[in-house]
Amino acid sequence: AVAGSFLTERLSHRLKKPMGMYLLTRGLHLFCLAALAFARSVPAFCAWFVLYYLMLGMHSTADDVLLHTHVPGAVRGSVMSVQSLLVSGGVAVSQLAAAAVLARGAIPALWLMQAAVLALGTALCLAWYLGTRWHRPPVNAGLHPDLGQIR
């Protein structure tokens, strides 16, 4: 995941748009999840699993850039706390869902279920972004667009 964060930083200099990087990393992550579900050999599964963690680091960095550029500084800490709480709650819910799926199915179904949840979350974030971007600019427009660093 750390290598994915490093790679995101390098790619962001080329894309120059945080939302472009967000969509690229989410798309690549979805592709890795589908490939894991359909991998039929141990070497292929291992390769896709390594790429999965690379993509996890990449999209985590892209998420953080969007958070830091679109959330006002006065409430950023609260938003990050809520995000952390939701992620923690999501882990518990995903473990319960995984147990239910494994009781009736196979592990590939878990990879596809994770891909579906990621696709839904990406679609919701994109809908919010498209709905709000025309109404107001990012609140932290003075921050560096790649990683949120001050210029």
JSON list of C-alpha atoms in Angstrom, two decimals, residues 15 21 23 28 33 37 45 47 52 62 67-68 70-71 96 100 107 112 114 129 133 137 145:
[
{"chain": "A", "resi": 15, "resn": "LEU", "atom": "CA", "xyz": [-2.93, 14.16, -14.30]},
{"chain": "A", "resi": 21, "resn": "MET", "atom": "CA", "xyz": [-6.61, 10.46, -10.07]},
{"chain": "A", "resi": 23, "resn": "LEU", "atom": "CA", "xyz": [-11.36, 7.81, -10.84]},
{"chain": "A", "resi": 28, "resn": "LEU", "atom": "CA", "xyz": [-7.77, 0.09, -11.46]},
{"chain": "A", "resi": 33, "resn": "LEU", "atom": "CA", "xyz": [-10.88, -7.11, -7.60]},
{"chain": "A", "resi": 37, "resn": "ALA", "atom": "CA", "xyz": [-12.39, -13.27, -8.43]},
{"chain": "A", "resi": 45, "resn": "PHE", "atom": "CA", "xyz": [-3.83, -14.89, -7.88]},
{"chain": "A", "resi": 47, "resn": "ALA", "atom": "CA", "xyz": [0.18, -11.27, -8.80]},
{"chain": "A", "resi": 52, "resn": "TYR", "atom": "CA", "xyz": [-4.70, -5.16, -5.25]},
{"chain": "A", "resi": 62, "resn": "ALA", "atom": "CA", "xyz": [-6.48, 9.95, -3.92]},
{"chain": "A", "resi": 67, "resn": "LEU", "atom": "CA", "xyz": [-10.91, 15.26, 1.36]},
{"chain": "A", "resi": 68, "resn": "HIS", "atom": "CA", "xyz": [-8.24, 17.86, 2.07]},
{"chain": "A", "resi": 70, "resn": "HIS", "atom": "CA", "xyz": [-12.91, 20.01, -0.54]},
{"chain": "A", "resi": 71, "resn": "VAL", "atom": "CA", "xyz": [-13.48, 20.12, 3.22]},
{"chain": "A", "resi": 96, "resn": "LEU", "atom": "CA", "xyz": [-20.49, -10.22, 8.90]},
{"chain": "A", "resi": 100, "resn": "ALA", "atom": "CA", "xyz": [-22.76, -14.99, 5.34]},
{"chain": "A", "resi": 107, "resn": "ILE", "atom": "CA", "xyz": [-14.27, -16.82, -1.95]},
{"chain": "A", "resi": 112, "resn": "LEU", "atom": "CA", "xyz": [-17.04, -9.55, -6.55]},
{"chain": "A", "resi": 114, "resn": "GLN", "atom": "CA", "xyz": [-16.19, -5.98, -2.62]},
{"chain": "A", "resi": 129, "resn": "TYR", "atom": "CA", "xyz": [-18.75, 15.79, -6.98]},
{"chain": "A", "resi": 133, "resn": "ARG", "atom": "CA", "xyz": [-18.47, 21.28, -8.40]},
{"chain": "A", "resi": 137, "resn": "PRO", "atom": "CA", "xyz": [-14.78, 25.88, -5.95]},
{"chain": "A", "resi": 145, "resn": "PRO", "atom": "CA", "xyz": [-3.59, 19.98, -6.11]}
]
